[in-house]
Amino acid sequence: MSHAPRDDWRPTATQAALQKRARILADLRAFFHARGVMEVEVPMLSAAAAPDVHLRSLSTWVHRPGVGAQRRWLPTSPEYPLKRLLCAGYGDVYALGKVFRDGDESRRHQPEFTLLEWYRLGFDLQAMMDETAALLQAILGPQPVLRLRYDELFARFAGIESAYTAEAGVFRRALTAAGKEIAGVDPEDTLLWRQLVLTEIIEPQLAAHGVVFVWGWPREEAALAALSPEGYALRFEVYVAGMELANGYEELREATAYAQRFAQWNRTRRRLGRPEMPVDARLLEALQANGGLPACSGVALGVDRLVMAALGVEDIEAVVAFPVARA
Amino acid sequence: MATYSTSEFRNGLKFLLDGQPCVIINNEIVQPGKGQAFNRVKYRNLITGRVLEKTFKSGEKVEAADVVDTELQYLYNDGEFWHFMDPETFDQYQAGEAAVGDNAKWLVEQDICSVTLWNGEPIAVVPPKQVTLEVVETDPGLKGDTAGTGGKPATLSTGAVVQVPLFVQIGDKVVVNTQTGEYVSRAKG
């Protein structure tokens, strides 16, 4: 990633890569147009931010005549305004545009990147996985598709049974057996050791399996997904070429549950010494108005990574004209 | 003691791990969409030379290692230590077997070597890319063979053994590539 300074004005993506990217953006819009899903734009300057513990929102100041300076937050995803539209009865919607996550910069991350997020009324998690698979095939061509529940994934690729209930030591020992050295994790932090088994042992093996859907996440990682009667989250992640590409939920609908999860995340933020985020009060109002959020599922998909998968490249800079280092 | 947080990790950063100086070769951020970030670090242990991997929870801190690369002049070997001098400050350093290792056979008095210092002590010595050494033992070759088509082993003054052309004689000085251990040419003069 080190380049001679005199070349800094140049794009990092080739013209052919940007042509492919433009084609994919057009194909995504055509896919949703054909299915009657409406494209909408969401605010880039929101009064609220996502309190998810591991997201870092960027902010700026807006000077409003007669109101004064207000701190506004750049979206980490279009989720909250899209859900307000759903609550308002506007039907199936999607947003395709930039989102912002501070501090993220690697071969697969940029602090500003392009996200596609769409919502489908009446779809359960399985139907949403079907549509996501159809979308991926439309862009990437025919692909083998593997669907595994979270515990099946751990059994098959890490030899760990009962991933939902196993204790920290089970995950820790699997990492040690695989020769993985880890620093800074509390020996009893089950969630982190489980996450590390996923990223260090399982994900590298998924590259050989085309499109992999992992569904039924542990309830601690439900985010804003509803819970199944068995107690796991109705959430899926899609991996393509071993890369995390999309994240889908059968959506949580109860306003009180949203308020509880937001408050809980902000408490965790306080405990970890991270700034608390202003909760989206208008979303909470919308969830209580006119019957609230209709039964639906939603998916957020990283478009830069989709282009990477389509081109078979490993570095996000190959699909972005001007990454943050040259922006 | 200075420390580095994972957010300061970059290639070439020198830090202490289990009390040993290491250098980062590759730093990869692992950031699941909904999870804790980690830094997957590939590093070289500067004492053993081994390349290893370790994954740090982001926000972890490591201790900085006082490691500097210097250019020092090789002076002499006293049977136990190899002695070096900084040609500008005249500060002297002694390097042990662990730091010099196999490179002992390429150390020529007065040559400038790259020496890595940890807390002021040499931990690695790299000789110049080419050194000139005298042949102390080799089979007599054929006088007429100047094409250098054939080859024979020759023992040099430091004990190094290299393949040389047949025309090279005892007492000749030869130039050797220290990275490949291969003969380059006969030294002029």
Coordinates of C-alpha atoms in Angstrom, one line a residue:
Chain A
M1 CA 0.0 0.0 0.0
S2 CA 3.0 2.3 -0.1
H3 CA 3.1 4.2 -3.3
A4 CA 5.5 6.9 -4.6
P5 CA 4.0 10.3 -3.5
R6 CA 4.0 11.6 -7.1
D7 CA 1.5 8.9 -8.1
D8 CA -1.0 9.9 -5.4
W9 CA -3.4 11.6 -7.8
R10 CA -4.0 8.4 -9.7
P11 CA -6.9 6.0 -9.1
T12 CA -6.0 2.7 -7.5
A13 CA -8.6 0.8 -9.5
T14 CA -8.2 0.1 -13.2
Q15 CA -10.6 1.4 -15.7
A16 CA -11.8 -2.1 -16.3
A17 CA -12.5 -2.6 -12.6
L18 CA -14.5 0.6 -12.4
Q19 CA -16.5 -0.5 -15.6
K20 CA -17.3 -3.8 -13.8
R21 CA -18.3 -1.9 -10.7
A22 CA -20.6 0.4 -12.7
R23 CA -22.1 -2.6 -14.4
I24 CA -22.8 -4.3 -11.0
L25 CA -24.4 -1.2 -9.6
A26 CA -26.7 -1.1 -12.6
D27 CA -27.4 -4.8 -12.3
L28 CA -28.3 -4.5 -8.6
R29 CA -30.8 -1.7 -9.4
A30 CA -32.3 -3.7 -12.2
F31 CA -32.6 -6.7 -9.9
F32 CA -34.7 -4.7 -7.4
H33 CA -36.6 -2.8 -10.0
A34 CA -37.8 -6.1 -11.5
R35 CA -38.9 -7.2 -8.1
G36 CA -40.8 -4.0 -7.2
V37 CA -38.4 -2.9 -4.5
M38 CA -38.1 0.9 -4.4
E39 CA -34.8 2.7 -4.1
V40 CA -34.7 5.4 -1.5
E41 CA -32.0 7.7 -0.2
V42 CA -31.3 8.1 3.5
P43 CA -29.8 11.1 5.5
M44 CA -26.1 11.3 5.7
L45 CA -26.4 13.7 8.6
S46 CA -28.5 12.0 11.3
A47 CA -29.3 13.2 14.8
A48 CA -28.8 9.6 16.0
A49 CA -26.1 7.0 15.6
A50 CA -25.8 3.2 15.9
P51 CA -24.9 2.2 19.4
D52 CA -23.6 -1.2 18.3
V53 CA -20.6 -1.7 20.6
H54 CA -18.0 -2.3 17.9
L55 CA -19.0 0.4 15.4
R56 CA -17.3 3.7 15.5
S57 CA -19.5 6.5 14.0
L58 CA -18.1 9.6 12.4
S59 CA -19.7 13.0 13.1
T60 CA -19.7 16.5 11.9
W61 CA -21.4 19.8 12.9
V62 CA -24.4 21.3 11.0
H63 CA -25.2 24.9 11.5
R64 CA -29.0 25.4 11.2
P65 CA -30.4 28.9 10.9
G66 CA -32.5 29.7 13.9
V67 CA -31.4 26.5 15.6
G68 CA -27.7 26.7 15.9
A69 CA -24.8 24.2 15.7
Q70 CA -25.9 20.5 16.0
R71 CA -23.8 17.5 16.0
R72 CA -24.8 15.1 13.3
W73 CA -23.7 11.5 12.7
L74 CA -22.8 9.9 9.4
P75 CA -24.6 6.5 8.9
T76 CA -22.8 3.2 9.6
S77 CA -25.8 1.7 7.7
P78 CA -29.1 3.0 6.4
E79 CA -31.0 0.6 8.7
Y80 CA -32.8 3.1 11.0
P81 CA -34.3 5.4 8.3
L82 CA -35.2 2.4 6.2
K83 CA -37.1 0.9 9.1
R84 CA -38.9 4.2 9.6
L85 CA -40.1 4.0 6.0
L86 CA -41.3 0.5 6.6
C87 CA -43.2 1.6 9.7
A88 CA -44.7 4.4 7.6
G89 CA -46.1 1.8 5.3
Y90 CA -43.9 2.6 2.2
G91 CA -43.4 -1.1 1.3
D92 CA -40.3 -2.9 0.1
V93 CA -37.3 -0.5 0.0
Y94 CA -33.6 -0.5 -0.5
A95 CA -30.8 2.0 -0.2
L96 CA -27.5 1.8 -2.2
G97 CA -24.9 4.3 -1.1
K98 CA -22.0 5.2 1.1
V99 CA -21.7 4.5 4.8
F100 CA -19.0 5.3 7.2
R101 CA -17.1 3.4 9.9
D102 CA -14.2 5.1 11.6
G103 CA -10.9 3.3 12.1
D104 CA -11.7 0.5 9.6
E105 CA -8.8 0.3 7.1
S106 CA -7.4 -3.0 5.8
R107 CA -7.4 -5.0 2.6
R108 CA -11.1 -5.6 3.1
H109 CA -12.1 -2.3 4.8
Q110 CA -12.3 1.4 4.1
P111 CA -13.7 4.0 6.5
E112 CA -16.2 5.0 3.7
F113 CA -17.7 2.2 1.7
T114 CA -20.7 1.3 -0.4
L115 CA -23.5 -0.7 1.3
L116 CA -26.7 -2.2 -0.2
E117 CA -29.4 -2.7 2.3
W118 CA -32.9 -4.0 1.4
Y119 CA -36.1 -5.0 3.2
R120 CA -38.8 -7.4 2.2
L121 CA -42.2 -7.5 3.8
G122 CA -43.4 -10.9 4.8
F123 CA -40.1 -12.7 4.1
D124 CA -38.9 -15.0 6.8
L125 CA -35.1 -15.7 7.2
Q126 CA -35.2 -18.7 4.8
A127 CA -37.0 -16.7 2.1
M128 CA -34.5 -13.9 2.6
M129 CA -31.6 -16.3 2.1
D130 CA -33.2 -17.5 -1.1
E131 CA -33.4 -14.0 -2.4
T132 CA -29.9 -13.2 -1.4
A133 CA -28.6 -16.3 -3.1
A134 CA -30.6 -15.3 -6.3
L135 CA -29.0 -11.8 -6.1
L136 CA -25.5 -13.2 -5.7
Q137 CA -26.0 -15.6 -8.7
A138 CA -27.3 -12.7 -10.8
I139 CA -24.1 -10.8 -10.2
L140 CA -21.5 -13.5 -9.8
G141 CA -22.9 -16.2 -12.1
P142 CA -23.8 -19.7 -11.0
Q143 CA -22.2 -20.6 -7.7
P144 CA -22.3 -23.6 -5.4
V145 CA -24.4 -22.5 -2.3
L146 CA -23.9 -24.1 1.1
R147 CA -26.3 -23.4 4.0
L148 CA -25.3 -24.3 7.5
R149 CA -26.7 -23.4 10.9
Y150 CA -24.1 -21.8 13.2
D151 CA -23.6 -25.0 15.2
E152 CA -23.4 -27.2 12.1
L153 CA -20.7 -24.8 10.8
F154 CA -18.6 -25.2 14.0
A155 CA -19.0 -29.0 14.0
R156 CA -18.0 -29.3 10.4
F157 CA -15.1 -26.9 10.2
A158 CA -13.8 -26.8 13.8
G159 CA -14.9 -30.1 15.2
I160 CA -16.8 -28.3 18.0
E161 CA -20.2 -29.7 18.9
S162 CA -22.8 -27.5 20.6
A163 CA -21.3 -24.1 19.6
Y164 CA -24.3 -22.4 21.2
T165 CA -23.6 -23.7 24.7
A166 CA -19.9 -24.6 24.7
E167 CA -17.7 -22.9 27.3
A168 CA -14.7 -20.6 26.6
G169 CA -12.2 -23.5 27.2
V170 CA -13.6 -25.5 24.3
F171 CA -13.0 -22.7 21.8
R172 CA -9.7 -21.7 23.5
R173 CA -8.3 -25.3 23.2
A174 CA -9.4 -25.5 19.5
L175 CA -7.3 -22.4 18.8
T176 CA -4.3 -23.8 20.7
A177 CA -4.6 -27.1 18.9
A178 CA -4.7 -25.2 15.6
G179 CA -1.5 -23.4 16.6
K180 CA -3.1 -20.0 16.9
E181 CA -1.6 -17.6 19.4
I182 CA -3.9 -15.0 20.8
A183 CA -3.1 -12.0 23.0
G184 CA -5.3 -9.9 25.2
V185 CA -8.4 -12.1 25.6
D186 CA -9.8 -13.0 29.0
P187 CA -9.6 -16.8 29.3
E188 CA -13.3 -17.0 30.2
D189 CA -14.6 -14.6 27.5
T190 CA -16.7 -17.2 25.7
L191 CA -18.0 -14.8 23.0
L192 CA -14.5 -13.6 22.0
W193 CA -13.0 -17.1 21.9
R194 CA -16.0 -18.3 19.8
Q195 CA -15.5 -15.3 17.4
L196 CA -11.8 -16.2 17.1
V197 CA -12.6 -19.8 16.2
L198 CA -14.8 -18.4 13.4
T199 CA -12.3 -15.9 12.1
E200 CA -9.0 -17.8 12.6
I201 CA -10.1 -21.4 12.0
I202 CA -13.4 -21.5 10.1
E203 CA -13.4 -18.5 7.7
P204 CA -10.1 -19.5 5.9
Q205 CA -11.7 -22.9 5.1
L206 CA -14.8 -21.3 3.6
A207 CA -12.9 -20.0 0.6
A208 CA -13.2 -23.4 -1.0
H209 CA -17.0 -23.5 -0.7
G210 CA -18.3 -20.7 -2.9
V211 CA -21.3 -19.0 -1.3
V212 CA -21.8 -20.0 2.3
F213 CA -24.8 -19.0 4.4
V214 CA -24.4 -19.3 8.1
W215 CA -27.7 -18.8 9.9
G216 CA -29.0 -19.1 13.5
W217 CA -26.4 -17.0 15.3
P218 CA -26.0 -17.1 19.1
R219 CA -28.5 -14.9 20.9
E220 CA -25.6 -12.7 22.2
E221 CA -24.9 -11.8 18.6
A222 CA -28.5 -11.1 17.6
A223 CA -27.9 -7.4 16.9
L224 CA -31.5 -6.4 15.8
A225 CA -32.6 -9.9 14.7
A226 CA -35.6 -11.6 16.2
L227 CA -35.0 -14.8 18.2
S228 CA -36.2 -18.2 17.2
P229 CA -38.4 -20.3 19.6
E230 CA -35.2 -22.4 20.2
G231 CA -33.4 -19.2 21.4
Y232 CA -30.9 -18.5 18.6
A233 CA -31.0 -15.3 16.5
L234 CA -32.8 -15.3 13.2
R235 CA -29.7 -13.8 11.6
F236 CA -27.5 -15.0 8.7
E237 CA -24.1 -14.0 7.3
V238 CA -23.0 -14.8 3.8
Y239 CA -19.4 -15.6 3.0
V240 CA -18.1 -15.5 -0.6
A241 CA -14.6 -16.8 -1.2
G242 CA -14.1 -16.8 2.6
M243 CA -15.0 -13.1 2.8
E244 CA -17.9 -11.8 5.0
L245 CA -20.2 -10.2 2.4
A246 CA -23.7 -9.7 3.8
N247 CA -25.6 -9.9 7.0
G248 CA -29.4 -10.6 7.1
Y249 CA -32.0 -10.5 9.8
E250 CA -35.6 -11.6 10.3
E251 CA -36.3 -8.3 11.9
L252 CA -37.0 -7.7 15.6
R253 CA -40.3 -5.8 15.8
E254 CA -41.0 -4.9 19.4
A255 CA -40.2 -1.3 20.2
T256 CA -39.3 -2.2 23.8
A257 CA -36.8 -4.8 22.6
Y258 CA -35.1 -2.2 20.5
A259 CA -34.9 0.2 23.4
Q260 CA -33.6 -2.6 25.6
R261 CA -30.9 -3.6 23.2
F262 CA -29.8 0.0 22.5
A263 CA -29.6 0.7 26.2
Q264 CA -27.7 -2.5 26.8
W265 CA -25.1 -1.7 24.1
N266 CA -24.6 1.8 25.5
R267 CA -24.1 0.3 29.0
T268 CA -21.4 -2.0 27.5
R269 CA -19.9 1.0 25.7
R270 CA -19.7 2.8 29.1
R271 CA -18.1 -0.2 30.7
L272 CA -15.5 -0.5 27.9
G273 CA -14.8 3.3 28.1
R274 CA -16.2 3.9 24.6
P275 CA -18.5 6.9 23.9
E276 CA -22.2 6.3 24.3
M277 CA -24.2 7.0 21.1
P278 CA -27.4 9.1 20.9
V279 CA -30.3 6.6 20.4
D280 CA -32.6 7.1 17.4
A281 CA -35.7 8.3 19.3
R282 CA -37.6 8.8 16.0
L283 CA -37.1 5.1 15.2
L284 CA -38.4 4.1 18.6
E285 CA -41.5 6.3 18.0
A286 CA -42.0 4.8 14.5
L287 CA -41.9 1.3 16.0
Q288 CA -44.8 2.2 18.3
A289 CA -46.9 4.0 15.7
N290 CA -49.6 2.4 13.5
G291 CA -48.8 -1.2 14.4
G292 CA -45.0 -0.6 14.2
L293 CA -42.7 -2.5 12.0
P294 CA -44.4 -4.9 9.6
A295 CA -43.1 -8.5 9.6
C296 CA -40.1 -8.4 7.4
S297 CA -36.5 -9.4 6.8
G298 CA -33.5 -7.2 5.8
V299 CA -30.0 -7.7 4.4
A300 CA -27.0 -5.4 4.3
L301 CA -24.4 -6.3 1.7
G302 CA -20.9 -4.8 1.1
V303 CA -20.9 -3.7 -2.5
D304 CA -17.1 -3.1 -2.7
R305 CA -16.6 -6.7 -1.6
L306 CA -19.1 -8.0 -4.1
V307 CA -17.1 -6.3 -6.8
M308 CA -13.9 -7.8 -5.3
A309 CA -15.6 -11.3 -5.5
A310 CA -16.7 -10.6 -9.1
L311 CA -13.2 -9.6 -10.1
G312 CA -11.4 -12.2 -8.0
V313 CA -9.2 -9.5 -6.3
E314 CA -8.0 -9.5 -2.7
D315 CA -7.6 -5.8 -2.1
I316 CA -10.4 -3.4 -1.8
E317 CA -8.2 -0.7 -3.3
A318 CA -8.5 -2.5 -6.6
V319 CA -12.2 -1.8 -6.8
V320 CA -12.3 1.8 -5.4
A321 CA -11.2 4.8 -7.5
F322 CA -9.8 6.8 -4.5
P323 CA -9.4 4.9 -1.2
V324 CA -8.9 7.0 2.0
A325 CA -5.2 7.1 1.5
R326 CA -5.7 9.1 -1.8
A327 CA -9.1 10.7 -1.1
Chain B
M1 CA 8.9 2.3 29.1
A2 CA 7.3 3.2 25.8
T3 CA 4.4 1.1 24.6
Y4 CA 2.6 0.8 21.3
S5 CA -1.2 0.2 21.0
T6 CA -2.5 -2.1 18.2
S7 CA -3.7 1.0 16.4
E8 CA 0.0 2.1 16.0
F9 CA 1.1 -1.3 14.5
R10 CA 2.8 -1.1 11.2
N11 CA 5.4 -3.0 9.2
G12 CA 8.9 -2.6 10.7
L13 CA 7.7 -1.7 14.2
K14 CA 10.0 -3.2 16.8
F15 CA 8.4 -4.5 20.0
L16 CA 9.0 -6.9 22.9
L17 CA 7.2 -10.2 23.1
D18 CA 8.0 -12.6 26.0
G19 CA 11.1 -10.5 26.6
Q20 CA 12.5 -10.8 23.2
P21 CA 12.8 -8.2 20.5
C22 CA 10.6 -8.7 17.4
V23 CA 9.8 -6.8 14.3
I24 CA 6.3 -6.7 12.6
I25 CA 6.4 -8.1 9.0
N26 CA 2.7 -7.9 8.3
N27 CA -0.2 -6.4 10.2
E28 CA -3.7 -7.4 9.2
I29 CA -6.8 -6.1 10.8
V30 CA -9.6 -8.6 11.3
Q31 CA -12.9 -6.8 11.8
P32 CA -16.1 -8.8 11.7
G33 CA -19.1 -6.6 10.8
K34 CA -20.6 -7.2 14.2
G35 CA -17.7 -8.2 16.4
Q36 CA -14.5 -7.2 18.2
A37 CA -11.6 -6.2 16.0
F38 CA -8.3 -8.0 16.2
N39 CA -4.8 -7.5 14.6
R40 CA -3.4 -10.6 13.0
V41 CA 0.4 -9.9 13.2
K42 CA 3.2 -11.7 11.4
Y43 CA 6.5 -10.9 13.1
R44 CA 10.1 -12.0 13.1
N45 CA 11.9 -12.8 16.4
L46 CA 15.1 -10.8 16.0
I47 CA 17.1 -13.2 18.2
T48 CA 16.0 -16.5 16.7
G49 CA 15.1 -15.2 13.2
R50 CA 11.9 -17.2 13.3
V51 CA 8.8 -15.8 11.7
L52 CA 5.6 -16.4 13.8
E53 CA 2.0 -15.2 13.9
K54 CA 0.0 -13.8 16.8
T55 CA -3.5 -12.3 17.0
F56 CA -3.9 -9.3 19.3
K57 CA -7.2 -8.0 20.6
S58 CA -7.4 -4.5 19.3
G59 CA -6.5 -2.0 22.0
E60 CA -3.8 -4.3 23.4
K61 CA -0.5 -2.7 24.1
V62 CA 3.1 -4.1 23.6
E63 CA 6.3 -2.7 24.9
A64 CA 8.6 -0.9 22.5
A65 CA 11.9 -2.6 21.8
D66 CA 15.0 -0.4 21.8
V67 CA 16.3 -1.8 18.6
V68 CA 18.5 0.1 16.1
D69 CA 20.2 -0.8 12.9
T70 CA 23.8 0.6 12.7
E71 CA 26.8 0.4 10.3
L72 CA 29.8 -0.7 12.3
Q73 CA 33.4 -1.5 11.3
Y74 CA 34.6 -5.0 12.2
L75 CA 37.9 -4.9 14.1
Y76 CA 38.9 -8.4 15.3
N77 CA 37.9 -11.6 17.0
D78 CA 39.4 -12.4 20.4
G79 CA 38.4 -16.1 20.3
E80 CA 35.1 -15.5 22.1
F81 CA 33.8 -12.2 20.9
W82 CA 33.8 -10.3 17.6
H83 CA 34.6 -6.6 18.2
F84 CA 33.1 -3.8 16.2
M85 CA 33.5 0.0 16.2
D86 CA 31.3 2.9 15.2
P87 CA 33.5 4.7 12.7
E88 CA 32.0 8.1 13.7
T89 CA 31.8 7.9 17.5
F90 CA 34.6 5.3 18.0
D91 CA 32.2 3.5 20.4
Q92 CA 33.1 -0.2 20.5
Y93 CA 30.7 -3.2 20.7
Q94 CA 31.3 -6.9 21.2
A95 CA 29.1 -9.4 19.5
G96 CA 28.8 -13.0 20.7
E97 CA 28.3 -16.3 18.8
A98 CA 24.5 -15.9 18.9
A99 CA 24.6 -12.6 17.1
V100 CA 27.3 -13.5 14.5
G101 CA 26.3 -17.1 13.8
D102 CA 27.1 -18.5 10.4
N103 CA 28.2 -15.0 9.2
A104 CA 31.5 -15.3 11.1
K105 CA 33.1 -16.8 8.0
W106 CA 32.4 -13.6 6.1
L107 CA 33.8 -11.1 8.6
V108 CA 36.8 -9.3 7.2
E109 CA 38.7 -6.9 9.4
Q110 CA 38.0 -3.2 8.5
D111 CA 34.8 -4.1 6.6
I112 CA 31.7 -2.1 7.4
C113 CA 28.9 -4.5 8.6
S114 CA 25.2 -3.9 9.4
V115 CA 24.8 -4.6 13.1
T116 CA 21.4 -4.6 14.9
L117 CA 21.7 -3.4 18.4
W118 CA 19.1 -4.2 21.2
N119 CA 19.6 -2.1 24.3
G120 CA 23.0 -1.3 22.9
E121 CA 24.1 -4.9 22.5
P122 CA 24.6 -6.5 19.0
I123 CA 22.0 -9.2 18.3
A124 CA 22.5 -9.6 14.6
V125 CA 25.5 -9.0 12.2
V126 CA 25.1 -8.9 8.5
P127 CA 28.4 -8.7 6.4
P128 CA 28.7 -6.6 3.3
K129 CA 27.2 -8.2 0.2
Q130 CA 30.6 -8.9 -1.2
V131 CA 33.8 -9.6 0.7
T132 CA 37.4 -10.2 -0.4
L133 CA 39.2 -13.1 1.1
E134 CA 42.5 -15.0 0.6
V135 CA 42.6 -18.6 -0.6
V136 CA 44.6 -20.6 1.9
E137 CA 43.9 -24.1 0.5
T138 CA 42.9 -25.5 -2.8
D139 CA 44.0 -28.2 -5.3
P140 CA 46.5 -26.9 -7.8
G141 CA 44.5 -26.2 -10.9
L142 CA 45.4 -26.2 -14.6
K143 CA 47.5 -23.1 -15.4
G144 CA 45.9 -22.7 -18.8
D145 CA 42.3 -22.8 -17.7
T146 CA 41.2 -19.2 -17.7
A147 CA 37.7 -19.8 -19.0
G148 CA 36.5 -20.9 -15.6
T149 CA 34.4 -23.7 -17.0
G150 CA 35.4 -26.2 -14.3
G151 CA 35.4 -25.7 -10.5
K152 CA 37.0 -26.9 -7.3
P153 CA 36.5 -26.2 -3.6
A154 CA 38.8 -23.6 -2.0
T155 CA 39.2 -22.8 1.7
L156 CA 39.4 -19.1 2.5
S157 CA 41.3 -17.4 5.3
T158 CA 38.2 -17.3 7.5
G159 CA 37.4 -21.0 7.1
A160 CA 34.7 -20.5 4.5
V161 CA 34.7 -23.0 1.7
V162 CA 33.6 -21.9 -1.8
Q163 CA 33.6 -23.3 -5.3
V164 CA 36.2 -21.5 -7.4
P165 CA 37.4 -21.8 -11.0
L166 CA 40.3 -24.1 -11.7
F167 CA 42.7 -21.3 -12.3
V168 CA 42.4 -19.9 -8.8
Q169 CA 45.6 -20.6 -6.7
I170 CA 46.6 -20.6 -3.1
G171 CA 47.4 -17.0 -2.1
D172 CA 44.9 -15.5 -4.6
K173 CA 42.4 -13.1 -3.3
V174 CA 38.8 -13.7 -4.4
V175 CA 35.5 -11.8 -4.2
V176 CA 32.6 -13.8 -2.7
N177 CA 28.9 -13.0 -2.5
T178 CA 28.0 -13.4 1.2
Q179 CA 24.3 -14.0 0.6
T180 CA 24.8 -16.9 -1.8
G181 CA 28.3 -18.1 -0.8
E182 CA 29.3 -18.0 -4.4
Y183 CA 32.6 -16.9 -6.0
V184 CA 32.3 -13.7 -8.0
S185 CA 35.7 -12.9 -9.3
R186 CA 39.4 -12.7 -8.6
A187 CA 40.3 -9.6 -6.6
K188 CA 42.3 -7.0 -8.5
G189 CA 45.7 -6.1 -7.3

